[in-house]
XYZ file of C-alpha atoms in Angstrom:
473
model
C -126.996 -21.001 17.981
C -126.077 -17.180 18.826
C -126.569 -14.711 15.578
C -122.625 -14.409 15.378
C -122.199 -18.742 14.804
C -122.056 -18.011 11.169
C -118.110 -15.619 11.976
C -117.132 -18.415 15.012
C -113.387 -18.512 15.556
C -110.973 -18.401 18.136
C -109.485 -14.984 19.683
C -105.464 -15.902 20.459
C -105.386 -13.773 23.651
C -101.491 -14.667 23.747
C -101.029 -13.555 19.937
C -99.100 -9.960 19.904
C -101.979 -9.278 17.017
C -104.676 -7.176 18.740
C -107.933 -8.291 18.590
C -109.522 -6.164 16.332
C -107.106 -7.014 14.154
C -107.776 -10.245 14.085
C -111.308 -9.732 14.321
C -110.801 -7.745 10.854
C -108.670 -10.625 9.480
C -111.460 -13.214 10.290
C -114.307 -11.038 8.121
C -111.824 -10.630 5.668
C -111.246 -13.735 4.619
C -114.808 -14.716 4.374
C -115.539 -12.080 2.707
C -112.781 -12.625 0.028
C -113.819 -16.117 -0.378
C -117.773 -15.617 -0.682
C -118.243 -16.921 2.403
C -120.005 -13.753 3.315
C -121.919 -12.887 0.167
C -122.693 -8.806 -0.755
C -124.908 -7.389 1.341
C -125.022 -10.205 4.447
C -125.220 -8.079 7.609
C -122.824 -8.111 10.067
C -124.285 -8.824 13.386
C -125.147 -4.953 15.968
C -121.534 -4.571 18.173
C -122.589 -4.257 21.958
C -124.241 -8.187 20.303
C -120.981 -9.238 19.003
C -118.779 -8.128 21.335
C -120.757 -10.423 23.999
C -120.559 -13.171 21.653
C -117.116 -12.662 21.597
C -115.953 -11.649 24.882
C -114.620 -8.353 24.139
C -115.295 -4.499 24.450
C -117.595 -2.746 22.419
C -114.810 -0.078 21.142
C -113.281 -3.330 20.413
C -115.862 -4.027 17.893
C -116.448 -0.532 16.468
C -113.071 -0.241 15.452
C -112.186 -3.219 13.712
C -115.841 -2.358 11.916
C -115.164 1.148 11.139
C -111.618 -0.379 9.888
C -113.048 -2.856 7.747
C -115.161 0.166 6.220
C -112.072 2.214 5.473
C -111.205 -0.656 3.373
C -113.851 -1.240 1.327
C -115.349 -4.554 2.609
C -118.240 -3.138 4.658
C -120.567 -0.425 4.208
C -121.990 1.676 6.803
C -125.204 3.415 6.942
C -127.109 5.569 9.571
C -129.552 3.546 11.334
C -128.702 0.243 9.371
C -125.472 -1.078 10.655
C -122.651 -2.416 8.915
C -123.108 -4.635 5.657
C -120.841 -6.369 3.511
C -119.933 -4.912 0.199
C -119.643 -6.435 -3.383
C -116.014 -8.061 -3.715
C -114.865 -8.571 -7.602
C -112.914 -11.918 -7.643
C -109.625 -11.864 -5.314
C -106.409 -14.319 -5.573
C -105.889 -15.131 -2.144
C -101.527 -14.404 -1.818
C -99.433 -17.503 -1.786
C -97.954 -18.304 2.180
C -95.008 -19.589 0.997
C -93.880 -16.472 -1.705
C -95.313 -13.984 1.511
C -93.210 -15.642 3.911
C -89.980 -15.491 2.247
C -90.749 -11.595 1.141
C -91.414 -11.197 4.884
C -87.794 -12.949 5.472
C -86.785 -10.618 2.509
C -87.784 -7.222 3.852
C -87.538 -7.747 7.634
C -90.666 -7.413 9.939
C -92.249 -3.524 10.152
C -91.243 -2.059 13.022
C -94.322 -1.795 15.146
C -94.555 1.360 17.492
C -95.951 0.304 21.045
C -97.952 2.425 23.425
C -98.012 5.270 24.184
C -96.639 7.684 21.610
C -98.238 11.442 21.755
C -99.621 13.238 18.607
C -99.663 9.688 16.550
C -103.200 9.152 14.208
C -104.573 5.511 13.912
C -103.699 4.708 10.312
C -105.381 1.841 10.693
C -108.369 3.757 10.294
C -107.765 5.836 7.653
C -110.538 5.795 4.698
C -108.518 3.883 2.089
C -111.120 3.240 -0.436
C -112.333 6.913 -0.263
C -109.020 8.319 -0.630
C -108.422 6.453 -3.660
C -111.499 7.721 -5.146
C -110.230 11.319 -4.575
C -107.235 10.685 -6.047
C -108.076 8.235 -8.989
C -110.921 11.465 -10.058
C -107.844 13.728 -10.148
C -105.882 11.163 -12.476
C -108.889 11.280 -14.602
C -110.332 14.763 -15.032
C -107.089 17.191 -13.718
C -104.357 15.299 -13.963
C -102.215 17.894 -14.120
C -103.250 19.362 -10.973
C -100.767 16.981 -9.495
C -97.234 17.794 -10.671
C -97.895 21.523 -11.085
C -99.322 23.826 -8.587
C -100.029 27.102 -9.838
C -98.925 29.425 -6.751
C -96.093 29.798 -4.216
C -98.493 29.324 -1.557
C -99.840 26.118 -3.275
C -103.040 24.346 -4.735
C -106.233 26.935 -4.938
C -108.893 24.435 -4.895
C -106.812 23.245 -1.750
C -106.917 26.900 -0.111
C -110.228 27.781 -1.013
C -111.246 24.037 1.147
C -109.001 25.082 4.161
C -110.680 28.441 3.539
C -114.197 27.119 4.547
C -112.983 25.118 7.055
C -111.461 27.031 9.009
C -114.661 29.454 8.444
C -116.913 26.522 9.670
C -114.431 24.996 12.291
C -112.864 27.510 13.910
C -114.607 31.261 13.255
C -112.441 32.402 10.549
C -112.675 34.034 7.654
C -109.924 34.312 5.557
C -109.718 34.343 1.999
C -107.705 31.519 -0.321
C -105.106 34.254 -0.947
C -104.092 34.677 2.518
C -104.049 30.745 3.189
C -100.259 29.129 2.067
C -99.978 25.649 1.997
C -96.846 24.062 3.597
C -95.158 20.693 4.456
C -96.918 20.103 7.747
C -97.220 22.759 11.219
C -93.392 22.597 11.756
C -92.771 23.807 8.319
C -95.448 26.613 8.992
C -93.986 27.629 12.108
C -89.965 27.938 10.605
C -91.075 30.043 7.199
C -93.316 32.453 9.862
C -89.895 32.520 11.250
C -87.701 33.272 7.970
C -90.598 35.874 7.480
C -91.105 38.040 10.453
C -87.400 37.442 12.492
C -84.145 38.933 11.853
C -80.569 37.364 13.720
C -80.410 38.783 17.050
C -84.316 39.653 17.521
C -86.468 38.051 20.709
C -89.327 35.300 20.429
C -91.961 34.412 22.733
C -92.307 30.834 23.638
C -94.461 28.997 25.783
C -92.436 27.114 29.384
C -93.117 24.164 28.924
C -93.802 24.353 25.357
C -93.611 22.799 21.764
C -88.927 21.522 21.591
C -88.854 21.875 17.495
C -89.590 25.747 18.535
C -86.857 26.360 20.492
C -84.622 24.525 18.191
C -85.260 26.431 15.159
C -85.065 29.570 17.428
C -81.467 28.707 18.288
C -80.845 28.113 14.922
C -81.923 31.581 13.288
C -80.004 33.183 16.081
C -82.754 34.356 17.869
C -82.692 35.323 21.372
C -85.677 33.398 23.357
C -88.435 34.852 25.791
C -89.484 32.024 27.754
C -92.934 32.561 29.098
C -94.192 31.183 32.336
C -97.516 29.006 31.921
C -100.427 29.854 35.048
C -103.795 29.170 34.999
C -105.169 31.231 32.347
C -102.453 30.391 29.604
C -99.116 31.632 28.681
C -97.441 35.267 30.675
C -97.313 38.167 28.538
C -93.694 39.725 27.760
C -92.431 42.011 29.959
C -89.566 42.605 28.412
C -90.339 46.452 27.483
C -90.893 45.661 23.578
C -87.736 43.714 22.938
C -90.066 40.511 21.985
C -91.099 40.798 18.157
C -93.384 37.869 17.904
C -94.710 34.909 20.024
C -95.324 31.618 19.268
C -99.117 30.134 21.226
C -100.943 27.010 21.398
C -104.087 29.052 22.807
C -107.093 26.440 22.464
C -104.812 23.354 23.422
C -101.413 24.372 25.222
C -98.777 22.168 24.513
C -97.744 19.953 26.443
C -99.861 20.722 29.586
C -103.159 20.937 27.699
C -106.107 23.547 28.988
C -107.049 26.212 27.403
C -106.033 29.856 27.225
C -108.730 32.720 29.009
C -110.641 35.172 27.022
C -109.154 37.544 29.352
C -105.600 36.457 28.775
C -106.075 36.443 24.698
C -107.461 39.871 24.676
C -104.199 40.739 26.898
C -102.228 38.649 23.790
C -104.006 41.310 20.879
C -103.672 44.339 22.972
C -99.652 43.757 23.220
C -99.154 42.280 19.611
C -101.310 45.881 18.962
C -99.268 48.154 21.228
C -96.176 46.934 20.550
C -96.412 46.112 16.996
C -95.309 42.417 17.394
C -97.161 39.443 15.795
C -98.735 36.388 17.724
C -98.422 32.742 15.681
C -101.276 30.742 16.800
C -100.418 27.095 16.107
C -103.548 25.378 16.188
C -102.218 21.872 15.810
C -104.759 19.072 17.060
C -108.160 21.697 17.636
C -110.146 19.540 15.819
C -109.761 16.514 18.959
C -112.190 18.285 21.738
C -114.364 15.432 23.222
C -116.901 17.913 25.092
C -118.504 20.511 24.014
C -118.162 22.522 21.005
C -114.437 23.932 19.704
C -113.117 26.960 21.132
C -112.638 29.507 18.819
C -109.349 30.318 17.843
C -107.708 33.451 18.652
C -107.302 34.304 14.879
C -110.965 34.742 14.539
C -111.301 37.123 17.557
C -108.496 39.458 16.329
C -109.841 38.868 12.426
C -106.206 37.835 11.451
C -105.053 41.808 12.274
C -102.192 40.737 14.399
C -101.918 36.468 14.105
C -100.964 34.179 11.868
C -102.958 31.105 12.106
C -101.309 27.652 11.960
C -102.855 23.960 11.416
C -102.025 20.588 10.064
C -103.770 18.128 8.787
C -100.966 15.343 9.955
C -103.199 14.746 13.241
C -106.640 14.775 11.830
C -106.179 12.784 8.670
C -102.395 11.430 7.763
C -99.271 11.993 8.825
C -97.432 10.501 5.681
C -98.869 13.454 3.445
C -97.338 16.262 5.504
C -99.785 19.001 4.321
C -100.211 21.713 7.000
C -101.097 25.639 6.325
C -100.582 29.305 7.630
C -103.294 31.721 7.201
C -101.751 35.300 7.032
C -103.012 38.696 7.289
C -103.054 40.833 4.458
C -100.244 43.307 5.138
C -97.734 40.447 5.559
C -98.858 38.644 2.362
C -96.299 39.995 -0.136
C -93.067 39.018 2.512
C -94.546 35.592 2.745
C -94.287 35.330 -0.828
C -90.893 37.055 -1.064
C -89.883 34.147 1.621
C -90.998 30.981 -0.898
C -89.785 32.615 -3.741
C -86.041 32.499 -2.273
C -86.858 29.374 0.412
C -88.908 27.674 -2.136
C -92.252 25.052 -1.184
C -91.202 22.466 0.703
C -95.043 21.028 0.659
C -96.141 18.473 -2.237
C -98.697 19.269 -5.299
C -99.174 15.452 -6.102
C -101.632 15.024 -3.069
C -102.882 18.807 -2.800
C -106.052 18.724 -5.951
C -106.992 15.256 -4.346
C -107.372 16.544 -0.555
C -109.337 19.440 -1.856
C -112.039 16.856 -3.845
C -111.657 14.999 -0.907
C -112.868 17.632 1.179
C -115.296 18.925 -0.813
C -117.169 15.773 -1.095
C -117.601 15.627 2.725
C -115.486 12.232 3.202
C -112.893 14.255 5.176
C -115.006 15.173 7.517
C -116.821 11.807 7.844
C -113.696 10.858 8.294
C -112.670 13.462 11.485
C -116.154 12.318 12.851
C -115.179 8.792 12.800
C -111.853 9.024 14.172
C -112.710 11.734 17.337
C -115.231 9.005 17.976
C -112.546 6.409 18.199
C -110.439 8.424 20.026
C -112.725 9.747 22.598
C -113.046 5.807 23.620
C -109.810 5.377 24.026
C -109.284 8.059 25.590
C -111.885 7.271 28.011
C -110.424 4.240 28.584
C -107.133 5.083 29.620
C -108.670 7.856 32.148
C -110.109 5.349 33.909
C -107.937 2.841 34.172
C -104.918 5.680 35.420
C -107.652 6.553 38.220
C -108.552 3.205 39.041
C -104.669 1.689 39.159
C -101.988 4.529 39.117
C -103.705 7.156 41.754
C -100.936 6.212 44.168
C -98.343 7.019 41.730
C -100.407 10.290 40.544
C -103.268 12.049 38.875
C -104.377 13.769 35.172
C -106.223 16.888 34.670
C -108.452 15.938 32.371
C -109.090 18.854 30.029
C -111.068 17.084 27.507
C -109.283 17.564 24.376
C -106.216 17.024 22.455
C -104.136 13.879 21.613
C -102.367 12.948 24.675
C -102.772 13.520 28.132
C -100.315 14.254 31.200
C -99.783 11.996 33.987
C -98.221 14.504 36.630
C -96.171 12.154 39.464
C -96.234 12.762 42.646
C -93.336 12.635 44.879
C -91.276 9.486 44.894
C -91.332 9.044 41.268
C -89.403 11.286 38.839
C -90.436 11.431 35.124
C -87.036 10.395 33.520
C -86.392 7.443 35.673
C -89.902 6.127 34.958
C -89.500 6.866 31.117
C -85.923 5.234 31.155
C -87.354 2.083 32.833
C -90.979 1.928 30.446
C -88.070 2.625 27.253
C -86.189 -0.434 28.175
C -90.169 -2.127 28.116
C -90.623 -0.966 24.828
C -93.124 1.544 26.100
C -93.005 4.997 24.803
C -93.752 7.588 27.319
C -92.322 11.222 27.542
C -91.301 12.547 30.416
C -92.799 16.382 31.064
C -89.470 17.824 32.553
C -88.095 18.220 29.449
C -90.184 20.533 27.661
C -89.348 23.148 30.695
C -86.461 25.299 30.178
C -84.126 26.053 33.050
C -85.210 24.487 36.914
C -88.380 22.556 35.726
C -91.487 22.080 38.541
C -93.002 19.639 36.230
C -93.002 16.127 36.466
C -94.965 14.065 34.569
C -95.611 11.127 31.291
C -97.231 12.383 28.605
C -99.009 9.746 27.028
C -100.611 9.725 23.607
C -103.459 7.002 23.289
C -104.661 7.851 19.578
C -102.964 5.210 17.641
C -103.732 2.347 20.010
C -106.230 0.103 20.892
C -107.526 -0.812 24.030
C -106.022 -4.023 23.913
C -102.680 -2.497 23.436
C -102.483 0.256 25.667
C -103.880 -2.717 28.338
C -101.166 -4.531 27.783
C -98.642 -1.438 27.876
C -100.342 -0.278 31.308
C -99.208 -3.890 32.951
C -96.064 -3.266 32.200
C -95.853 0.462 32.976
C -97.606 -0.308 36.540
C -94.098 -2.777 37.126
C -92.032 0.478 36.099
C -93.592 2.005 38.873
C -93.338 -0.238 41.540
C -89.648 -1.519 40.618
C -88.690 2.433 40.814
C -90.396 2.915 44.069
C -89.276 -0.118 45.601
C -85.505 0.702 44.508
C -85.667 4.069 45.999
C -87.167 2.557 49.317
C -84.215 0.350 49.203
């Protein structure tokens, strides 16, 4: 009898449930029903996933899910245990099935969608405790905020972190709490841009950018990407700000060089124009420490600095921030007194306690963890099956990665084809303004589990060949 006789059941490899899912559903119900009484422990994973006949990862996440929901407990050096349960109802089938019927199956988004968190593995149970504390002791800190630029408890958090994170230091008055990144980016905008003045963007770079440029009436600077980042203006002083992913370019990913940053400040310096850093998914590098944002070089002189916690903890909250340096603080305000905050108090006091208890960043630890493995995994399995149809750069970091073609295959056709799969895959021409050189898929692998994306990469592979065999044709 193997240690893992006591969980036996039966993995539907045809079911269109993953398998940790229905590894989680298994322990679940056991665990609701008594089965597995507080405190049994669950069996190591590289031992249950050979028991099983599945990955590792496999096992780690639908463990590390189970913990997010409050029916295991983890602990260094002691594996995973099962906690106390308080006396469940199991639902009634028949009343589920006909509010399924009611409300119409949830749309379920396939493989492989950039920039997307695993939800799946976000700490329920802890979150809850943030927020039920709030309803208790500050209750108020929920419906009223205090400041234009949002929660302080909040800003005073984001202050250390970004101290800790990302080299620096900035003071809760400088730090402005808004609706996400995007939100961030558009009110630097309202801010610092007047109808008719130049931008700076990155080519290829971030679309919402050069849609809210068009929008404000802005006249656009595209700016070439080489091999040490972004092209400085050379527009003789007509550019008035610049918008930079420096530490994770988007989409291409790689990093900005010292040399080319210093280049950045000396400009923003000379020509008294303003660089917006947007820092959106620094927190994902799988090698190596983080690379120190720009904004910490220059000591926020000449940048704003921009990040978002939608990729590192949830994307339903839509809590991002700017940091801004002092001499711009009093326009910022001026721009959410007329524009008003777009950003919500109710979850602002609980992400602060939330942070400040160190969950959050149990939490990021958990998840980079996750996603490094799946990352991993779909590396390997591009190189091993896909090198005739083209190559990644691997830069070690971010949330996606780019699949650049080579010739025969062009990235819309191969999109249009995976679309009609029900695979989600971006093609890398359109982020270039004017003739683009790039062809490519960007591919997020974050939200999905190995399972998935395998399943996704069979039929992606036919995309391939069906487009390559029609052209040969």
């Amino acid at each position: 009898m193997t240690q893992t006789s006591w969980l036996a059941f039966s993995i539907d490899r045809t079911s269109k449930t993953p398998v940790f899912e229905q590894i989680c559903a298994a322990i679940r119900k056991r665990a609701i029903s008594g089965e597995l009484s507080e405190g049994t422990k669950l069996p190591p994973t590289r031992v249950f996933a050979a028991d099983v006949g599945v990955s590792r990862s496999t096992i780690v996440t639908a463990y590390e899910q189970l913990v997010s929901e409050g029916y295991l407990d983890s602990l260094q050096g002691s594996g995973y245990t099962v906690c106390a349960m308080c006396e469940v109802e199991l639902p009634n089938k028949t009343k589920r099935a006909q509010l399924t019927l009611e409300e119409g199956p949830e749309k379920k988004v396939l493989p492989f969608e950039a920039s997307q968190p695993d939800m799946r593995l976000f700490p329920h149970r802890q979150w809850a405790k943030a927020v039920s504390r709030v309803c208790r002791t500050n209750p108020q800190a929920m419906l009223v905020g205090g400041s234009s630029f949002g929660n302080f408890e909040l800003r005073r958090a984001i202050a250390a972190h970004v101290s800790e994170w990302r080299g620096i230091e900035a003071l809760p008055h400088q730090i402005m709490v808004t609706a996400g990144s995007t939100d961030a980016l558009e009110i630097c905008l309202r801010t610092l841009l007047k109808k008719g003045d130049t931008i700076g963007l990155e080519n290829p770079g971030y679309l919402p950018m050069r849609h809210f440029a068009d929008a404000h009436g802005l006249f656009t600077n595209f700016l070439a990407i080489d091999e040490s980042g972004a092209k400085l203006p050379t527009d003789a002083g007509l550019t008035r700000l610049v918008v930079l992913t420096p530490s994770h370019q988007y989409p291409l990913g790689g990093a900005m060089s010292p040399s080319r940053r210093l280049e950045y400040l000396q400009w923003a310096t000379k020509e008294d124009a303003w660089v917006v850093e947007d820092d959106y998914d620094s927190e994902f590098r799988y090698s190596g420490r983080p690379i120190p944002a720009m904004s910490g070089f220059d000591n926020l002189n000449r940048t704003i600095y921009i990040g978002s916690f939608s990729k590192i903890f949830s994307n339903s909250l839509r809590l991002g921030y700017a940091i801004v340096p002092e001499p711009l603080i009093a326009r910022f305000r001026t721009t959410m007194r007329r524009f008003g905050l777009k950003a919500s108090f109710m979850p602002q006091q609980a992400l602060a306690e939330f942070m400040a208890s160190g969950e959050f960043y149990r939490h990021l630890r958990r998840v980079r963890r996750n996603y490094g493995e799946r990352r991993k995994f779909l590396l390997e399995r591009l190189a091993l099956e896909f090198s005739q149809f083209g190559y990644v750069r691997d830069h070690q970091a971010g949330m996606q990665i780019v699949f650049h073609l080579t010739e025969g295959c062009k990235d819309t056709e191969i999109a249009r084809r995976a679309s009609e799969q029900g695979i989600t895959v971006v093609p890398l021409s359109i982020f270039s303004k004017g003739n683009s050189v790039y062809n490519g898929l960007i591919m997020g692998f974050c939200a999905y589990s190995e399972e998935e994306m395998e399943l996704a990469l069979e039929l992606l592979k036919t995309c391939f060949c069906e487009a390559r065999s029609g052209h040969s044709g």
